[in-house]
Amino acid sequence: KTYKAGTGSNVSNNPGYDNQPMFSPAGDYLLYSSDRGKGQTDICRYDFYSRKNEVFKETPESEFSPSFMDGSKYISTVVVEADSSQHLWRYHKDSKQAVTLLPKVDSIGYHGWLDDRTVFMFILTQPFSLVMGDVKNGQTKHVADSIGRSMAMYRSPIKKYLLFTQIENGKMLIKASNSAGVIDKSFKPVPVLEGSQDFTIDNRGNLLMAKGAKLYSWKIDGGNEWKEVADFSFSGVKNITRLNIN
């Protein structure tokens, strides 16, 4: 798979912090965490058809790491509450009705959904740890230690994994956990792109990472190096960190 870079456009037009983009399942809008000058972040929504931004739900707390739960009805975020605890919340995408998921799990930094009840969470322990939670029965399971902040769900032709980064012998690798919360030995670990730590996955089984203004890909179960596929420097982009693909 080759990629061609278009001209690009700034969809947030905000001098403050904008990060953690997440496309809606249908690709018609984008959610991201944004600081609009109030000293805290809200989840913003950018509509690709109207080209308009709006705050998804304005709250006094900070929200980070927006994600879509299976079924497209609910959106989940990490909320930094008044007492500085960090819990996982679920919002109905239309009514905005909110509930706390897994209230006993604190210090969540990032998260990713394997299905409508199974969530993997980056926990701010020392070192950082990966924990799997079942939002139906409230049970949790420790999966791995010394992890990085990036994770994404990958459906292969035969199974689905949660891909995440882990530091091993001083090097960061992309590894896979199965639906039981067990590191899958059949998945060949992929070394991250040197100097980077954030990745995403397209629907053809390509891992994507960026360095500076350039985008690189690695074919899962077939790649042996990161290959440059796009250069966004002509758009004024200088340092890509988190990224997402529709």
Coordinates of N, CA and C in Angstrom, one line a residue:
K1 N 0.8 -1.2 0.0 CA 0.0 0.0 0.0 C 0.9 1.2 0.0
T2 N 0.7 2.1 -1.0 CA 1.4 3.4 -1.0 C 0.4 4.5 -0.6
Y3 N 0.9 5.6 0.0 CA 0.1 6.7 0.4 C 0.6 7.9 -0.4
K4 N -0.4 8.8 -0.7 CA 0.0 10.1 -1.3 C -0.5 11.2 -0.4
A5 N 0.4 12.1 -0.1 CA 0.0 13.2 0.8 C -0.6 14.3 0.0
G6 N -1.8 14.7 0.4 CA -2.5 15.9 -0.2 C -2.0 17.2 0.4
T7 N -2.7 18.3 0.2 CA -2.2 19.6 0.7 C -2.3 19.7 2.2
G8 N -3.3 19.0 2.8 CA -3.5 19.1 4.2 C -4.1 20.4 4.7
S9 N -4.8 20.4 5.8 CA -5.4 21.6 6.3 C -5.5 21.5 7.8
N10 N -5.5 22.7 8.5 CA -5.5 22.8 9.9 C -7.0 22.8 10.3
V11 N -7.5 21.8 10.9 CA -9.0 21.7 11.2 C -9.3 22.3 12.5
S12 N -8.4 22.5 13.4 CA -8.7 23.1 14.7 C -8.5 24.6 14.8
N13 N -7.5 25.1 14.1 CA -7.2 26.5 14.1 C -7.2 27.1 15.6
N14 N -6.4 26.5 16.4 CA -6.4 26.8 17.8 C -5.0 27.0 18.3
P15 N -4.6 28.1 18.9 CA -3.2 28.3 19.4 C -2.8 27.4 20.5
G16 N -3.8 26.8 21.2 CA -3.5 25.9 22.3 C -3.3 24.5 21.9
Y17 N -3.3 23.6 23.0 CA -3.1 22.2 22.8 C -4.2 21.5 22.1
D18 N -3.9 20.8 21.0 CA -4.9 19.9 20.4 C -4.2 18.6 20.1
N19 N -4.8 17.5 20.5 CA -4.1 16.2 20.4 C -5.1 15.0 20.5
Q20 N -4.6 13.9 20.3 CA -5.3 12.6 20.5 C -6.5 12.5 19.5
P21 N -6.3 12.6 18.2 CA -7.4 12.5 17.2 C -8.0 11.1 17.1
M22 N -9.3 11.1 16.9 CA -10.0 9.8 16.8 C -11.1 10.0 15.8
F23 N -11.0 9.3 14.6 CA -12.1 9.4 13.6 C -13.3 8.6 14.1
S24 N -14.5 9.1 13.8 CA -15.8 8.4 14.0 C -15.8 7.1 13.1
P25 N -16.5 6.1 13.5 CA -16.5 4.9 12.7 C -16.9 5.1 11.2
A26 N -17.8 6.0 11.0 CA -18.2 6.3 9.6 C -17.3 7.3 8.9
G27 N -16.3 7.9 9.7 CA -15.4 8.8 9.1 C -15.9 10.2 8.8
D28 N -17.1 10.5 9.3 CA -17.7 11.8 9.0 C -17.3 12.9 10.0
Y29 N -16.7 12.6 11.1 CA -16.2 13.6 12.0 C -15.1 13.1 12.8
L30 N -14.4 14.0 13.5 CA -13.2 13.7 14.2 C -13.4 14.2 15.7
L31 N -13.0 13.5 16.6 CA -12.9 13.9 18.0 C -11.4 14.1 18.4
Y32 N -11.2 15.1 19.3 CA -9.8 15.3 19.7 C -9.9 16.1 21.0
S33 N -8.8 16.0 21.8 CA -8.7 16.7 23.1 C -8.1 18.1 22.8
S34 N -8.8 19.1 23.4 CA -8.4 20.5 23.0 C -8.4 21.4 24.2
D35 N -7.4 22.3 24.4 CA -7.4 23.3 25.4 C -7.7 24.6 24.7
R36 N -8.9 25.2 25.0 CA -9.3 26.4 24.4 C -9.1 27.6 25.3
G37 N -8.0 27.6 26.0 CA -7.6 28.7 26.8 C -8.2 28.8 28.2
K38 N -8.8 27.7 28.6 CA -9.4 27.7 30.0 C -8.6 27.0 31.0
G39 N -7.4 26.5 30.6 CA -6.6 25.8 31.6 C -6.9 24.4 31.7
Q40 N -7.9 23.9 31.0 CA -8.3 22.5 31.0 C -8.7 22.1 29.6
T41 N -8.8 20.8 29.3 CA -9.2 20.3 28.0 C -10.6 19.8 28.0
D42 N -11.2 20.0 26.9 CA -12.5 19.4 26.5 C -12.4 18.6 25.3
I43 N -13.3 17.6 25.0 CA -13.3 16.9 23.8 C -14.0 17.8 22.7
C44 N -13.4 18.0 21.6 CA -14.0 18.8 20.5 C -14.3 17.9 19.4
R45 N -15.3 18.3 18.6 CA -15.8 17.5 17.5 C -15.6 18.4 16.2
Y46 N -14.9 17.8 15.2 CA -14.8 18.5 13.9 C -15.6 17.8 12.9
D47 N -16.5 18.4 12.2 CA -17.4 17.8 11.2 C -16.7 18.0 9.8
F48 N -16.5 16.9 9.1 CA -15.8 17.1 7.8 C -16.7 17.6 6.7
Y49 N -18.0 17.5 6.9 CA -18.9 18.1 5.8 C -19.2 19.6 6.0
S50 N -19.5 20.0 7.3 CA -19.7 21.4 7.5 C -18.4 22.2 7.8
R51 N -17.4 21.4 8.1 CA -16.1 22.0 8.4 C -16.2 22.9 9.6
K52 N -17.0 22.5 10.6 CA -17.2 23.3 11.8 C -16.7 22.5 13.0
N53 N -16.1 23.2 14.0 CA -15.7 22.7 15.3 C -16.7 23.0 16.3
E54 N -16.9 22.1 17.3 CA -17.8 22.4 18.4 C -17.3 21.6 19.6
V55 N -17.5 22.0 20.8 CA -17.1 21.3 22.0 C -18.2 20.2 22.1
F56 N -17.7 18.9 22.3 CA -18.6 17.8 22.4 C -19.5 17.9 23.6
K57 N -18.8 18.2 24.8 CA -19.5 18.5 26.0 C -18.6 19.3 26.9
E58 N -19.0 20.5 27.2 CA -18.2 21.4 28.0 C -18.4 21.0 29.5
T59 N -17.3 20.8 30.2 CA -17.3 20.4 31.6 C -16.2 21.2 32.3
P60 N -16.3 21.3 33.6 CA -15.2 21.9 34.4 C -14.0 21.0 34.5
E61 N -14.1 19.7 34.3 CA -13.0 18.8 34.3 C -12.3 18.7 33.0
S62 N -11.1 18.1 33.0 CA -10.4 17.9 31.7 C -10.7 16.5 31.2
E63 N -10.9 16.4 29.9 CA -11.1 15.1 29.2 C -10.0 14.9 28.2
F64 N -9.5 13.6 28.2 CA -8.5 13.3 27.3 C -8.9 11.9 26.6
S65 N -8.1 11.6 25.6 CA -8.1 10.2 25.0 C -9.5 9.8 24.5
P66 N -10.2 10.6 23.6 CA -11.5 10.1 23.2 C -11.4 8.9 22.3
S67 N -12.4 8.0 22.5 CA -12.5 6.8 21.7 C -13.9 6.4 21.5
F68 N -14.1 5.5 20.5 CA -15.5 5.1 20.2 C -15.6 3.6 20.6
M69 N -16.7 3.3 21.4 CA -17.0 2.0 21.8 C -17.7 1.3 20.6
D70 N -17.6 0.0 20.5 CA -18.3 -0.8 19.5 C -19.8 -0.5 19.5
G71 N -20.3 -0.3 18.3 CA -21.7 0.0 18.1 C -21.9 1.4 17.8
S72 N -20.9 2.3 17.9 CA -20.9 3.7 17.5 C -21.9 4.5 18.4
K73 N -22.5 4.0 19.4 CA -23.5 4.7 20.2 C -22.8 5.5 21.3
Y74 N -21.7 5.0 21.8 CA -21.1 5.7 22.9 C -19.6 6.1 22.6
I75 N -19.2 7.2 23.3 CA -17.9 7.7 23.2 C -17.3 7.5 24.7
S76 N -16.0 7.1 24.8 CA -15.4 7.0 26.1 C -14.2 8.0 26.1
T77 N -14.0 8.6 27.3 CA -12.8 9.5 27.5 C -12.3 9.2 28.9
V78 N -11.0 9.6 29.1 CA -10.4 9.7 30.4 C -10.7 11.1 31.0
V79 N -11.3 11.1 32.2 CA -11.6 12.4 32.8 C -10.7 12.6 34.0
V80 N -10.1 13.7 34.1 CA -9.3 14.1 35.3 C -10.3 14.9 36.2
E81 N -10.6 14.2 37.3 CA -11.7 14.7 38.2 C -11.1 15.7 39.2
A82 N -12.0 16.4 40.0 CA -11.6 17.5 40.9 C -10.6 17.0 41.9
D83 N -10.6 15.8 42.3 CA -9.6 15.3 43.2 C -8.3 14.7 42.5
S84 N -8.2 15.0 41.2 CA -7.0 14.6 40.4 C -7.0 13.1 40.1
S85 N -8.1 12.4 40.4 CA -8.2 11.0 40.0 C -8.5 11.0 38.5
Q86 N -8.1 9.9 37.8 CA -8.3 9.8 36.4 C -9.1 8.5 36.1
H87 N -10.4 8.7 35.8 CA -11.3 7.5 35.5 C -11.7 7.5 34.1
L88 N -12.3 6.4 33.7 CA -12.8 6.2 32.4 C -14.3 6.5 32.4
W89 N -14.8 7.4 31.5 CA -16.2 7.7 31.5 C -16.8 7.4 30.1
R90 N -18.1 7.1 30.1 CA -18.8 6.8 28.8 C -19.8 7.9 28.6
Y91 N -19.9 8.4 27.4 CA -20.9 9.4 27.0 C -21.8 8.9 25.9
H92 N -23.1 9.1 26.0 CA -23.9 8.8 24.8 C -23.6 9.9 23.8
K93 N -23.4 9.5 22.5 CA -22.9 10.5 21.5 C -23.9 11.5 21.2
D94 N -25.2 11.2 21.4 CA -26.3 12.2 21.1 C -26.8 12.9 22.4
S95 N -27.2 12.2 23.4 CA -27.8 12.8 24.6 C -26.7 13.3 25.5
K96 N -25.4 12.8 25.4 CA -24.3 13.2 26.2 C -24.4 12.7 27.6
Q97 N -25.4 11.9 27.9 CA -25.5 11.3 29.2 C -24.3 10.5 29.6
A98 N -23.8 10.7 30.8 CA -22.5 10.2 31.2 C -22.5 9.2 32.4
V99 N -21.7 8.2 32.4 CA -21.5 7.3 33.5 C -20.1 6.9 33.6
T100 N -19.6 6.6 34.8 CA -18.3 6.1 35.0 C -18.2 4.6 34.8
L101 N -17.2 4.2 34.0 CA -16.9 2.8 33.8 C -15.7 2.4 34.7
L102 N -15.8 1.2 35.3 CA -14.8 0.6 36.1 C -14.3 1.7 37.2
P103 N -15.2 2.1 38.0 CA -14.9 3.2 39.0 C -13.8 2.8 40.0
K104 N -13.5 1.6 40.1 CA -12.4 1.2 41.0 C -11.0 1.3 40.4
V105 N -11.0 1.6 39.1 CA -9.7 1.7 38.4 C -9.3 3.2 38.2
D106 N -8.3 3.6 38.9 CA -7.8 5.0 38.9 C -6.5 5.1 38.1
S107 N -6.1 6.4 37.9 CA -4.8 6.7 37.3 C -4.7 6.2 35.8
I108 N -5.8 6.3 35.1 CA -5.8 5.8 33.7 C -5.3 7.0 32.8
G109 N -4.3 6.6 32.0 CA -3.8 7.6 31.0 C -4.4 7.5 29.7
Y110 N -4.4 6.3 29.1 CA -5.0 6.1 27.8 C -5.8 4.8 27.8
H111 N -6.5 4.6 26.7 CA -7.3 3.3 26.7 C -7.6 2.9 25.2
G112 N -8.0 1.7 25.0 CA -8.4 1.2 23.7 C -9.3 0.0 23.9
W113 N -10.3 0.0 23.0 CA -11.4 -1.0 23.1 C -11.1 -2.2 22.1
L114 N -11.2 -3.4 22.7 CA -11.1 -4.6 21.8 C -12.5 -5.0 21.3
D115 N -13.5 -4.8 22.2 CA -14.9 -5.0 21.8 C -15.8 -4.2 22.7
D116 N -17.1 -4.4 22.7 CA -18.0 -3.5 23.5 C -17.9 -3.7 25.0
R117 N -17.2 -4.7 25.5 CA -17.0 -4.8 26.9 C -15.6 -4.9 27.4
T118 N -14.7 -5.1 26.5 CA -13.3 -5.3 26.8 C -12.4 -4.1 26.5
V119 N -11.9 -3.5 27.5 CA -11.0 -2.3 27.3 C -9.7 -2.5 27.9
F120 N -8.6 -2.0 27.2 CA -7.3 -2.1 27.7 C -6.9 -0.7 28.2
M121 N -6.2 -0.6 29.3 CA -5.9 0.7 29.9 C -4.5 0.9 30.3
F122 N -3.9 2.0 29.9 CA -2.6 2.4 30.3 C -2.7 3.0 31.7
I123 N -2.0 2.4 32.7 CA -2.2 2.9 34.1 C -0.9 3.6 34.5
L124 N -1.0 4.7 35.2 CA 0.1 5.5 35.6 C 0.8 5.0 36.8
T125 N 1.2 3.8 36.8 CA 2.0 3.2 37.8 C 3.5 3.4 37.4
Q126 N 4.4 3.0 38.3 CA 5.8 3.1 38.0 C 6.4 1.7 38.0
P127 N 6.8 1.1 36.9 CA 6.7 1.6 35.5 C 5.2 1.5 35.1
F128 N 4.9 2.2 33.9 CA 3.5 2.2 33.4 C 3.1 0.7 33.2
S129 N 1.8 0.5 33.4 CA 1.3 -0.9 33.2 C 0.1 -0.9 32.3
L130 N -0.2 -2.1 31.7 CA -1.3 -2.3 30.9 C -2.3 -3.2 31.6
V131 N -3.5 -2.8 31.7 CA -4.5 -3.6 32.5 C -5.8 -3.7 31.5
M132 N -6.3 -4.9 31.5 CA -7.5 -5.2 30.8 C -8.7 -5.2 31.7
G133 N -9.8 -4.6 31.3 CA -11.0 -4.5 32.1 C -12.2 -5.0 31.4
D134 N -13.2 -5.6 32.1 CA -14.4 -6.0 31.6 C -15.5 -5.1 32.2
V135 N -16.1 -4.2 31.3 CA -17.0 -3.2 31.8 C -18.4 -3.8 32.2
K136 N -18.6 -5.0 31.8 CA -19.9 -5.7 32.2 C -19.9 -6.2 33.6
N137 N -18.7 -6.9 34.0 CA -18.7 -7.5 35.3 C -17.7 -6.7 36.3
G138 N -17.0 -5.7 35.8 CA -16.1 -5.0 36.6 C -14.7 -5.6 36.9
Q139 N -14.5 -6.8 36.3 CA -13.2 -7.5 36.6 C -12.1 -6.9 35.8
T140 N -10.9 -6.9 36.3 CA -9.7 -6.4 35.7 C -8.6 -7.5 35.7
K141 N -7.6 -7.4 34.8 CA -6.5 -8.3 34.7 C -5.2 -7.5 34.3
H142 N -4.1 -7.7 35.0 CA -2.9 -7.2 34.6 C -2.3 -7.9 33.4
V143 N -1.9 -7.1 32.4 CA -1.4 -7.7 31.2 C 0.1 -7.6 31.0
A144 N 0.6 -6.4 31.2 CA 2.1 -6.1 31.0 C 2.6 -4.9 31.8
D145 N 3.9 -4.8 32.0 CA 4.5 -3.7 32.6 C 5.4 -3.0 31.6
S146 N 5.9 -1.8 32.0 CA 6.9 -1.1 31.2 C 6.4 -0.8 29.8
I147 N 5.1 -0.4 29.7 CA 4.5 -0.1 28.4 C 4.6 1.3 28.0
G148 N 4.4 1.6 26.7 CA 4.3 3.0 26.2 C 2.9 3.4 26.1
R149 N 2.7 4.7 25.6 CA 1.4 5.3 25.6 C 0.5 4.9 24.5
S150 N 1.1 4.3 23.4 CA 0.3 4.1 22.2 C -0.3 2.7 22.2
M151 N -1.5 2.5 21.7 CA -2.2 1.2 21.6 C -3.3 1.4 20.5
A152 N -3.5 0.3 19.8 CA -4.6 0.3 18.8 C -5.0 -1.2 18.6
M153 N -6.3 -1.3 18.2 CA -6.9 -2.6 17.9 C -6.6 -3.0 16.5
Y154 N -6.2 -4.3 16.3 CA -5.9 -4.8 15.0 C -6.7 -6.1 14.8
R155 N -7.5 -6.2 13.7 CA -8.2 -7.4 13.3 C -7.4 -8.0 12.2
S156 N -6.8 -9.2 12.4 CA -6.2 -10.0 11.4 C -7.3 -10.8 10.7
P157 N -7.0 -11.5 9.6 CA -8.0 -12.4 9.0 C -8.5 -13.5 9.9
I158 N -7.8 -13.8 11.0 CA -8.2 -14.9 11.8 C -8.5 -14.6 13.3
K159 N -8.0 -13.4 13.7 CA -8.2 -13.1 15.1 C -8.1 -11.6 15.3
K160 N -8.4 -11.1 16.5 CA -8.2 -9.7 16.8 C -7.2 -9.5 18.0
Y161 N -6.4 -8.5 17.9 CA -5.4 -8.2 18.9 C -5.6 -6.8 19.4
L162 N -5.0 -6.5 20.6 CA -4.7 -5.2 21.0 C -3.2 -5.0 20.9
L163 N -2.8 -4.1 20.0 CA -1.4 -3.9 19.8 C -1.0 -2.7 20.7
F164 N 0.2 -2.9 21.3 CA 0.7 -1.8 22.3 C 2.2 -1.8 22.3
T165 N 2.8 -0.8 22.9 CA 4.2 -0.7 22.9 C 4.7 -1.1 24.3
Q166 N 5.9 -1.8 24.3 CA 6.5 -2.2 25.6 C 8.0 -2.1 25.5
I167 N 8.6 -1.6 26.5 CA 10.1 -1.5 26.6 C 10.7 -2.8 27.1
E168 N 11.6 -3.4 26.3 CA 12.2 -4.7 26.6 C 13.7 -4.6 26.3
N169 N 14.5 -4.8 27.3 CA 16.0 -4.7 27.1 C 16.4 -3.3 26.5
G170 N 15.7 -2.3 27.0 CA 16.1 -0.9 26.6 C 15.5 -0.5 25.2
K171 N 14.8 -1.4 24.6 CA 14.2 -1.1 23.3 C 12.7 -1.1 23.3
M172 N 12.0 -0.3 22.6 CA 10.5 -0.3 22.6 C 10.1 -1.1 21.4
L173 N 9.1 -2.1 21.7 CA 8.6 -2.9 20.6 C 7.1 -2.8 20.6
I174 N 6.5 -3.1 19.5 CA 5.0 -3.2 19.3 C 4.7 -4.7 19.5
K175 N 3.9 -5.0 20.5 CA 3.5 -6.4 20.8 C 2.0 -6.5 20.7
A176 N 1.5 -7.7 20.9 CA 0.0 -8.0 20.8 C -0.5 -8.7 22.0
S177 N -1.7 -8.3 22.5 CA -2.4 -9.1 23.5 C -3.7 -9.6 22.9
N178 N -4.0 -10.9 23.2 CA -5.2 -11.4 22.7 C -6.4 -11.0 23.6
S179 N -7.6 -11.6 23.3 CA -8.8 -11.2 24.0 C -8.8 -11.7 25.5
A180 N -7.9 -12.6 25.8 CA -7.8 -13.1 27.2 C -6.8 -12.3 28.0
G181 N -6.2 -11.3 27.4 CA -5.2 -10.5 28.1 C -3.9 -11.2 28.3
V182 N -3.6 -12.0 27.3 CA -2.3 -12.7 27.3 C -1.5 -12.3 26.1
I183 N -0.2 -12.0 26.3 CA 0.7 -11.7 25.2 C 0.7 -12.8 24.2
D184 N 0.4 -12.5 22.9 CA 0.3 -13.5 21.9 C 1.7 -13.7 21.3
K185 N 2.2 -15.0 21.5 CA 3.5 -15.3 21.0 C 3.6 -15.5 19.5
S186 N 2.4 -15.7 18.8 CA 2.4 -15.8 17.4 C 2.6 -14.5 16.7
F187 N 2.4 -13.4 17.4 CA 2.6 -12.1 16.8 C 4.1 -11.7 16.9
K188 N 4.8 -11.5 15.8 CA 6.2 -11.1 15.8 C 6.3 -9.7 16.2
P189 N 7.0 -9.4 17.3 CA 7.1 -8.0 17.8 C 7.8 -7.1 16.7
V190 N 7.3 -5.9 16.6 CA 7.9 -4.9 15.6 C 8.6 -3.8 16.4
P191 N 9.9 -3.6 16.0 CA 10.6 -2.5 16.7 C 10.0 -1.1 16.2
V192 N 9.8 -0.2 17.2 CA 9.2 1.1 16.8 C 10.2 1.9 15.9
L193 N 9.7 2.8 15.2 CA 10.5 3.7 14.4 C 11.4 4.5 15.4
E194 N 12.7 4.5 15.1 CA 13.6 5.2 16.0 C 13.2 6.7 16.3
G195 N 13.1 7.0 17.6 CA 12.8 8.4 17.9 C 11.3 8.7 18.0
S196 N 10.4 7.7 17.8 CA 9.0 7.8 17.8 C 8.4 6.8 18.8
Q197 N 7.1 7.1 19.2 CA 6.5 6.1 20.1 C 5.0 5.9 19.8
D198 N 4.4 6.7 18.9 CA 3.0 6.7 18.6 C 2.7 5.9 17.2
F199 N 1.8 5.1 17.2 CA 1.5 4.4 15.9 C -0.1 4.3 15.8
T200 N -0.4 4.0 14.5 CA -1.8 3.6 14.2 C -1.8 2.5 13.2
I201 N -3.0 2.0 12.8 CA -3.0 0.8 11.9 C -4.1 1.1 10.9
D202 N -3.8 0.8 9.6 CA -4.8 1.0 8.6 C -5.6 -0.4 8.4
N203 N -6.6 -0.4 7.5 CA -7.4 -1.6 7.4 C -6.7 -2.7 6.5
R204 N -5.5 -2.4 6.0 CA -4.8 -3.4 5.2 C -3.7 -4.1 6.0
G205 N -3.6 -3.8 7.3 CA -2.6 -4.4 8.1 C -1.2 -3.7 8.1
N206 N -1.2 -2.4 7.8 CA 0.0 -1.6 7.8 C 0.0 -0.8 9.1
L207 N 1.1 -0.9 9.8 CA 1.4 0.0 10.9 C 1.9 1.3 10.4
L208 N 1.5 2.4 11.0 CA 2.0 3.7 10.6 C 2.6 4.4 11.7
M209 N 3.8 5.0 11.6 CA 4.4 5.8 12.6 C 5.0 7.0 11.8
A210 N 5.3 8.1 12.6 CA 5.8 9.3 12.0 C 7.1 9.8 12.7
K211 N 7.9 10.5 12.0 CA 9.1 11.1 12.6 C 9.3 12.4 11.9
G212 N 9.3 13.5 12.6 CA 9.4 14.8 12.0 C 8.1 15.1 11.2
A213 N 8.3 15.4 10.0 CA 7.1 15.6 9.1 C 6.8 14.4 8.2
K214 N 7.5 13.3 8.4 CA 7.4 12.1 7.5 C 6.6 11.0 8.1
L215 N 5.9 10.3 7.2 CA 5.1 9.1 7.6 C 5.7 7.9 7.1
Y216 N 5.8 6.8 7.9 CA 6.4 5.6 7.6 C 5.4 4.4 7.8
S217 N 5.6 3.3 7.1 CA 4.7 2.2 7.3 C 5.5 0.9 7.4
W218 N 4.9 -0.1 8.1 CA 5.5 -1.4 8.3 C 4.4 -2.4 8.1
K219 N 4.5 -3.4 7.2 CA 3.5 -4.4 6.9 C 3.5 -5.4 8.1
I220 N 2.4 -5.6 8.8 CA 2.3 -6.6 9.8 C 2.4 -8.0 9.2
D221 N 3.1 -8.9 9.8 CA 3.3 -10.3 9.3 C 4.0 -10.3 7.9
G222 N 4.9 -9.4 7.7 CA 5.5 -9.4 6.3 C 6.6 -8.3 6.2
G223 N 6.6 -7.3 7.0 CA 7.5 -6.2 6.9 C 8.8 -6.5 7.6
N224 N 9.9 -5.9 7.2 CA 11.2 -6.0 7.9 C 11.9 -4.7 8.1
E225 N 11.2 -3.6 7.7 CA 11.8 -2.3 7.9 C 10.6 -1.2 7.8
W226 N 10.9 -0.1 8.3 CA 10.0 1.1 8.2 C 10.2 1.8 6.9
K227 N 9.2 1.9 6.0 CA 9.4 2.6 4.7 C 8.7 3.9 4.7
E228 N 9.4 4.9 4.2 CA 8.7 6.2 4.1 C 7.6 6.2 3.0
V229 N 6.5 6.7 3.4 CA 5.3 6.7 2.5 C 4.8 8.1 2.2
A230 N 5.1 9.1 3.0 CA 4.6 10.4 2.8 C 5.5 11.4 3.5
D231 N 5.5 12.7 3.0 CA 6.3 13.8 3.6 C 5.3 15.0 3.7
F232 N 5.0 15.4 4.9 CA 4.1 16.6 5.0 C 4.8 17.9 5.3
S233 N 6.1 18.0 5.1 CA 6.8 19.2 5.4 C 6.4 20.4 4.6
F234 N 5.9 20.1 3.3 CA 5.4 21.2 2.5 C 4.2 21.9 3.0
S235 N 3.5 21.2 4.0 CA 2.3 21.8 4.6 C 2.6 22.6 5.9
G236 N 3.9 22.7 6.2 CA 4.3 23.4 7.4 C 4.4 22.5 8.6
V237 N 4.1 21.2 8.5 CA 4.2 20.3 9.6 C 5.6 20.0 9.9
K238 N 5.9 20.0 11.2 CA 7.3 19.8 11.7 C 7.5 18.6 12.5
N239 N 6.6 18.3 13.4 CA 6.8 17.3 14.4 C 5.5 16.5 14.7
I240 N 5.3 15.4 14.0 CA 4.1 14.6 14.2 C 4.3 13.8 15.4
T241 N 3.3 13.8 16.3 CA 3.4 12.8 17.4 C 2.2 11.8 17.3
R242 N 1.1 12.1 18.0 CA 0.0 11.1 17.9 C -0.7 11.3 16.5
L243 N -1.2 10.1 16.0 CA -1.8 10.1 14.7 C -2.9 9.1 14.6
N244 N -3.8 9.3 13.6 CA -4.9 8.4 13.4 C -5.2 8.3 12.0
I245 N -5.8 7.2 11.5 CA -6.2 7.1 10.1 C -7.6 6.7 10.0
N246 N -8.3 7.2 9.0 CA -9.6 6.8 8.6 C -9.5 5.8 7.5

